[in-house]
Coordinates of C-alpha atoms in Angstrom, one line a residue:
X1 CA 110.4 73.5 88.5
X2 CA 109.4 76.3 86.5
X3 CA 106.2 76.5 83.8
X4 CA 105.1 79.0 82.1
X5 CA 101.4 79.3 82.4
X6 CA 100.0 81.9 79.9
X7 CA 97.2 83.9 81.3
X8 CA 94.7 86.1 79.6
X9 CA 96.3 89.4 80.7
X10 CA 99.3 90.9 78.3
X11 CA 101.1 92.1 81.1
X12 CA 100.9 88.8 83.2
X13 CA 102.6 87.0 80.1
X14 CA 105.0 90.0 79.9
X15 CA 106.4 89.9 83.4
X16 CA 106.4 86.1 83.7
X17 CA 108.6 86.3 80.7
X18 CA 110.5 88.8 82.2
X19 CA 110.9 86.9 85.9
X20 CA 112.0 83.9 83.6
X21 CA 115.0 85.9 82.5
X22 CA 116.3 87.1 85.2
X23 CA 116.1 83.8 87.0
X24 CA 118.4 82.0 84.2
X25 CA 120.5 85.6 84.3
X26 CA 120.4 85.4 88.8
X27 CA 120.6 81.6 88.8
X28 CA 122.3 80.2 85.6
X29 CA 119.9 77.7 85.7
X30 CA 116.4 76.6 84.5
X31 CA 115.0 73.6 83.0
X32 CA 115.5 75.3 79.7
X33 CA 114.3 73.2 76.8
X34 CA 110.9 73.7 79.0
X35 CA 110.7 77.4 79.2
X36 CA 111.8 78.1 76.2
X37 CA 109.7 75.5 73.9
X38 CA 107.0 77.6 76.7
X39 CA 108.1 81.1 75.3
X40 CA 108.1 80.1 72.2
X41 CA 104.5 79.0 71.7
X42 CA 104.0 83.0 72.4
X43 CA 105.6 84.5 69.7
X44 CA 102.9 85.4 67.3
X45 CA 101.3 87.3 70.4
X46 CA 101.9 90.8 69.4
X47 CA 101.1 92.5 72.9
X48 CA 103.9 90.2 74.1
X49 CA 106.8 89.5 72.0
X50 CA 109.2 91.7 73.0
X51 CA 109.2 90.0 76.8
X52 CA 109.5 86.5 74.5
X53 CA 112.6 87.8 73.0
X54 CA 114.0 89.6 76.0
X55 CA 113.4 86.7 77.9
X56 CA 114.7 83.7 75.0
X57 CA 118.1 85.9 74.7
X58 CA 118.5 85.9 78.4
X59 CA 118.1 82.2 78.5
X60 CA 120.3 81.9 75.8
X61 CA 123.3 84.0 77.0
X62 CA 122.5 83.2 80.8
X63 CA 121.4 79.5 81.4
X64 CA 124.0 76.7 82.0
X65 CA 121.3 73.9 81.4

């Protein structure tokens, strides 16, 4: 099972982000509503959003379930 844990750092949140889309792009699979409900709950962090978005549109085009 996968969680999104945000940490303090910017760039821990940006590469967990990251890892989360290419495991729904490598995989096809995640427990989706999870992660993303996760991802979302960062998108008012400015430092971040890009890797949200990145990461959401992967999920999106990418994950079976």
């Amino acid at each position: 099972m996968l969680v999104f844990y945000p940490r303090k750092n910017p760039s821990v949140r940006r590469v967990a982000a990251t890892c989360l889309g290419h495991v729904a792009r490598i995989h096809g699979r995640l427990e989706k509503d999870k992660v993303v409900k996760k991802l979302r709950l960062h998108m008012s962090d400015h430092e971040s959003i890009g890797s949200m978005e990145g990461a959401l549109d992967d999920i999106e085009m990418f994950a079976k379930r």
